[in-house]
Short mmCIF file of C-alpha atoms in Angstrom, two decimals:
data_model
loop_
_atom_site.label_atom_id
_atom_site.label_comp_id
_atom_site.label_asym_id
_atom_site.label_seq_id
_atom_site.Cartn_x
_atom_site.Cartn_y
_atom_site.Cartn_z
CA UNK Q 1 -0.10 -0.10 -0.01
CA UNK Q 2 1.03 3.61 -0.70
CA UNK Q 3 1.32 5.73 2.22
CA UNK Q 4 0.83 9.38 1.75
CA UNK Q 5 2.44 11.75 4.40
CA UNK Q 6 1.02 15.36 4.50
CA UNK Q 7 2.71 18.02 5.97
CA UNK Q 8 2.52 20.43 7.74
CA UNK Q 9 -0.47 18.73 10.02
CA UNK Q 10 -1.85 22.38 10.36
CA UNK Q 11 -0.56 25.79 8.69
CA UNK Q 12 -1.59 29.27 10.09
CA UNK Q 13 -1.43 32.04 7.69
CA UNK Q 14 -3.24 34.90 6.99
CA UNK Q 15 -5.77 35.85 3.92
CA UNK Q 16 -3.60 37.28 1.33
CA UNK Q 17 -0.40 35.24 1.90
CA UNK Q 18 0.90 32.05 -0.15
CA UNK Q 19 0.09 28.45 1.43
CA UNK Q 20 2.51 25.45 0.06
CA UNK Q 21 1.08 22.11 1.19
CA UNK Q 22 3.32 19.01 0.63
CA UNK Q 23 2.32 15.35 0.17
CA UNK Q 24 5.26 12.58 0.41
CA UNK Q 25 4.02 9.19 -1.06
CA UNK Q 26 6.52 6.02 0.47
CA UNK Q 27 6.74 5.01 -3.48
CA UNK Q 28 6.56 6.29 -6.71
CA UNK Q 29 3.11 7.12 -8.03
CA UNK Q 30 2.33 6.25 -11.51
CA UNK Q 31 1.45 8.70 -14.23
CA UNK Q 32 0.96 11.47 -11.43
CA UNK Q 33 -2.04 9.45 -10.15
CA UNK Q 34 -2.18 12.26 -7.39
CA UNK Q 35 -5.36 14.89 -6.78
CA UNK Q 36 -6.08 17.04 -3.74
CA UNK Q 37 -9.49 17.95 -1.82
CA UNK Q 38 -10.64 20.37 0.35
CA UNK Q 39 -12.82 19.76 2.93
CA UNK Q 40 -14.89 22.15 5.02
CA UNK Q 41 -16.47 21.31 8.59
CA UNK Q 42 -19.82 19.64 7.98
CA UNK Q 43 -19.10 18.94 4.21
CA UNK Q 44 -18.03 16.43 1.78
CA UNK Q 45 -14.57 16.75 0.23
CA UNK Q 46 -14.28 18.85 -3.12
CA UNK Q 47 -11.92 17.90 -5.63
CA UNK Q 48 -9.45 20.57 -6.54
CA UNK Q 49 -6.83 18.68 -8.65
CA UNK Q 50 -6.44 15.71 -10.33
CA UNK Q 51 -3.26 14.37 -12.37
CA UNK Q 52 -1.11 16.06 -9.64
CA UNK Q 53 -1.75 19.28 -11.65
CA UNK Q 54 -4.88 19.55 -13.57
CA UNK Q 55 -7.55 21.96 -11.89
CA UNK Q 56 -10.93 20.54 -12.29
CA UNK Q 57 -13.64 22.64 -13.49
CA UNK Q 58 -15.04 25.71 -11.65
CA UNK Q 59 -11.69 25.44 -9.25
CA UNK Q 60 -10.03 29.21 -8.98
CA UNK Q 61 -6.54 29.43 -10.76
CA UNK Q 62 -4.98 30.60 -7.46
CA UNK Q 63 -4.95 26.60 -6.55
CA UNK Q 64 -1.96 25.16 -8.47
CA UNK Q 65 -0.77 21.45 -8.37
CA UNK Q 66 3.04 20.41 -9.25
CA UNK Q 67 5.19 17.57 -8.42
CA UNK Q 68 6.03 13.94 -9.66
CA UNK Q 69 7.13 10.21 -8.53
CA UNK Q 70 6.96 10.92 -4.28
CA UNK Q 71 6.70 14.36 -3.82
CA UNK Q 72 3.89 16.61 -4.80
CA UNK Q 73 2.90 20.49 -3.53
CA UNK Q 74 -0.36 22.22 -3.40
CA UNK Q 75 -0.05 26.02 -3.67
CA UNK Q 76 -2.52 28.43 -2.90
CA UNK Q 77 -1.44 31.92 -4.45
CA UNK Q 78 -3.12 34.26 -2.38
CA UNK Q 79 -5.49 33.08 0.46
CA UNK Q 80 -8.86 34.17 0.53
CA UNK Q 81 -11.34 33.81 3.58
CA UNK Q 82 -13.12 30.78 2.13
CA UNK Q 83 -9.72 29.10 1.50
CA UNK Q 84 -9.26 28.07 4.90
CA UNK Q 85 -10.17 23.83 5.47
CA UNK Q 86 -8.63 20.97 5.61
CA UNK Q 87 -6.92 19.65 2.68
CA UNK Q 88 -6.22 15.94 1.51
CA UNK Q 89 -3.81 14.32 -0.96
CA UNK Q 90 -5.07 11.08 -2.43
CA UNK Q 91 -3.42 8.69 -4.71
CA UNK Q 92 -5.23 6.18 -7.32
CA UNK Q 93 -2.64 4.79 -9.25
CA UNK Q 94 -2.03 1.85 -6.59
CA UNK Q 95 -5.22 1.07 -5.35
CA UNK Q 96 -6.66 4.48 -3.15
CA UNK Q 97 -5.16 5.62 -0.43
CA UNK Q 98 -5.37 9.56 1.00
CA UNK Q 99 -2.84 11.36 3.26
CA UNK Q 100 -4.01 12.24 6.64
CA UNK Q 101 -4.84 15.93 5.95
CA UNK Q 102 -3.16 19.39 6.46
CA UNK Q 103 -5.60 21.90 8.40
CA UNK Q 104 -5.38 25.49 7.13
CA UNK Q 105 -6.27 27.78 9.57
CA UNK Q 106 -6.14 31.43 9.66
CA UNK Q 107 -3.62 33.09 11.57
CA UNK A 1 -27.01 19.02 -11.14
CA UNK A 2 -24.75 16.38 -10.21
CA UNK A 3 -26.33 14.58 -6.97
CA UNK A 4 -25.53 11.90 -4.99
CA UNK A 5 -27.78 10.62 -1.80
CA UNK A 6 -26.70 8.02 0.80
CA UNK A 7 -28.91 6.39 2.99
CA UNK A 8 -29.28 2.95 5.03
CA UNK A 9 -26.75 4.04 8.01
CA UNK A 10 -27.61 3.46 11.50
CA UNK A 11 -26.75 2.08 14.80
CA UNK A 12 -26.01 -1.62 13.89
CA UNK A 13 -24.81 -4.29 16.66
CA UNK A 14 -21.37 -6.05 16.04
CA UNK A 15 -21.37 -9.19 13.54
CA UNK A 16 -25.01 -7.83 12.15
CA UNK A 17 -25.63 -7.07 8.63
CA UNK A 18 -26.44 -3.16 7.36
CA UNK A 19 -26.87 -2.37 3.48
CA UNK A 20 -26.29 1.16 2.30
CA UNK A 21 -27.78 2.77 -0.82
CA UNK A 22 -26.66 5.55 -2.95
CA UNK A 23 -29.02 7.33 -5.45
CA UNK A 24 -27.62 9.33 -8.23
CA UNK A 25 -28.94 11.67 -10.27
CA UNK A 26 -27.99 15.09 -12.96
CA UNK A 27 -25.59 12.29 -14.78
CA UNK A 28 -25.70 9.47 -16.91
CA UNK A 29 -24.73 6.76 -14.30
CA UNK A 30 -23.44 4.23 -16.31
CA UNK A 31 -20.84 6.31 -17.83
CA UNK A 32 -18.99 6.25 -14.34
CA UNK A 33 -17.07 4.06 -11.97
CA UNK A 34 -18.27 4.77 -8.60
CA UNK A 35 -17.01 3.96 -4.96
CA UNK A 36 -18.09 4.04 -1.07
CA UNK A 37 -15.16 5.99 0.82
CA UNK A 38 -15.51 6.10 4.50
CA UNK A 39 -14.23 8.74 7.19
CA UNK A 40 -14.05 7.68 11.01
CA UNK A 41 -14.17 10.38 13.45
CA UNK A 42 -10.33 11.78 13.89
CA UNK A 43 -8.94 9.51 11.07
CA UNK A 44 -8.01 9.90 7.35
CA UNK A 45 -10.25 9.19 4.66
CA UNK A 46 -10.25 5.56 3.53
CA UNK A 47 -11.52 3.97 0.24
CA UNK A 48 -13.61 1.12 1.03
CA UNK A 49 -14.90 -0.41 -2.50
CA UNK A 50 -15.18 0.67 -6.25
CA UNK A 51 -17.17 -0.47 -9.14
CA UNK A 52 -16.76 0.12 -12.41
CA UNK A 53 -19.29 0.88 -15.03
CA UNK A 54 -20.69 -2.46 -15.85
CA UNK A 55 -19.54 -4.13 -12.80
CA UNK A 56 -16.75 -5.83 -14.46
CA UNK A 57 -14.15 -4.86 -12.01
CA UNK A 58 -14.46 -4.61 -8.30
CA UNK A 59 -12.17 -3.80 -5.81
CA UNK A 60 -11.91 -3.91 -1.79
CA UNK A 61 -9.65 -2.37 0.66
CA UNK A 62 -8.13 -5.20 2.70
CA UNK A 63 -9.96 -4.19 5.79
CA UNK A 64 -13.51 -5.32 4.51
CA UNK A 65 -12.42 -7.78 1.85
CA UNK A 66 -14.56 -10.90 2.48
CA UNK A 67 -17.25 -9.20 4.38
CA UNK A 68 -18.56 -5.98 2.45
CA UNK A 69 -20.15 -6.46 -0.93
CA UNK A 70 -20.42 -3.33 -3.57
CA UNK A 71 -23.22 -3.59 -6.49
CA UNK A 72 -24.79 -1.14 -8.61
CA UNK A 73 -28.07 -1.25 -10.73
CA UNK A 74 -27.49 1.08 -13.59
CA UNK A 75 -31.28 1.21 -14.54
CA UNK A 76 -32.07 2.44 -11.15
CA UNK A 77 -29.00 4.59 -11.06
CA UNK A 78 -28.14 3.30 -7.75
CA UNK A 79 -24.92 1.98 -5.94
CA UNK A 80 -25.14 -0.01 -2.88
CA UNK A 81 -22.77 -1.28 -0.12
CA UNK A 82 -23.71 -4.83 1.56
CA UNK A 83 -22.11 -4.63 4.98
CA UNK A 84 -21.85 -8.05 6.79
CA UNK A 85 -20.21 -9.22 10.24
CA UNK A 86 -19.58 -5.42 11.07
CA UNK A 87 -17.01 -4.55 13.68
CA UNK A 88 -16.66 -1.20 15.72
CA UNK A 89 -13.80 -0.07 13.35
CA UNK A 90 -16.35 0.10 10.53
CA UNK A 91 -18.02 3.05 12.33
CA UNK A 92 -17.90 6.08 10.14
CA UNK A 93 -19.38 8.38 7.72
CA UNK A 94 -20.03 6.54 4.61
CA UNK A 95 -19.67 8.73 1.36
CA UNK A 96 -20.81 7.78 -2.07
CA UNK A 97 -18.60 8.94 -4.65
CA UNK A 98 -18.17 9.22 -8.63
CA UNK A 99 -15.25 8.49 -10.18
CA UNK A 100 -13.79 10.64 -13.13
CA UNK A 101 -14.00 7.56 -15.43
CA UNK A 102 -15.67 4.34 -16.31
CA UNK A 103 -13.29 2.12 -15.18
CA UNK A 104 -10.97 1.83 -11.58
CA UNK A 105 -7.62 2.89 -11.13
CA UNK A 106 -7.11 5.68 -13.75
CA UNK A 107 -9.12 8.61 -13.32
CA UNK A 108 -9.61 9.31 -9.40
CA UNK A 109 -12.84 10.84 -7.89
CA UNK A 110 -14.59 13.73 -8.62
CA UNK A 111 -17.96 14.21 -7.05
CA UNK A 112 -18.74 13.16 -3.61
CA UNK A 113 -22.31 13.08 -1.91
CA UNK A 114 -23.16 13.82 1.78
CA UNK A 115 -22.75 10.53 3.22
CA UNK A 116 -24.39 8.45 5.37
CA UNK A 117 -23.53 7.57 9.57
CA UNK A 118 -22.81 3.94 10.17
CA UNK A 119 -22.27 3.05 14.00
CA UNK A 120 -21.47 -0.11 15.22
CA UNK A 121 -22.01 -0.74 18.90
CA UNK A 122 -23.94 -3.04 21.08
#
């Protein structure tokens, strides 16, 4: 099983700042089968990024994904108040596994 | 509007059975693979099971293999999860999730329903 480890566990930033979230895999993820989700309290996860770097429909361009192999990054260029949430990475190249999540909180 | 409405959760005793259902609308159901994903309190999301568009390929997490059975009825736009021999560790919010494609292990997931809660306790 591919284990995904996200860092940091919690990230405290202010609106307008840049957020960088990391996801590291225990072994290489084939064909960049890596997705990022946003989850707000009481809501289901929402897909942001698939294929490591492709934004899904309706996601603002301040969200971007990058990386390959075992190291992946979600960047939010300029935080808006609605971006404070928990973010999960997921790999779907070898069964399906999720990271433990990064909580992005307002500083 | 794409909608996935899960139902059937509740309180169940250990070793008993429960069946979850998911009603899909707003898209062509048999164009997509489907999944069940669960989230226990304080724990990370966990994929439970997935099924391809025509039920030809089915996958399970090791933790539920042999106990849970996924199925779908394309004529009824519905997805199911038969849960047998349930355990305390199966307690979670169960999400019905659409895949981005018709087959498993290539496209990932996109649309998530609101989920139904399963509590296993005596």
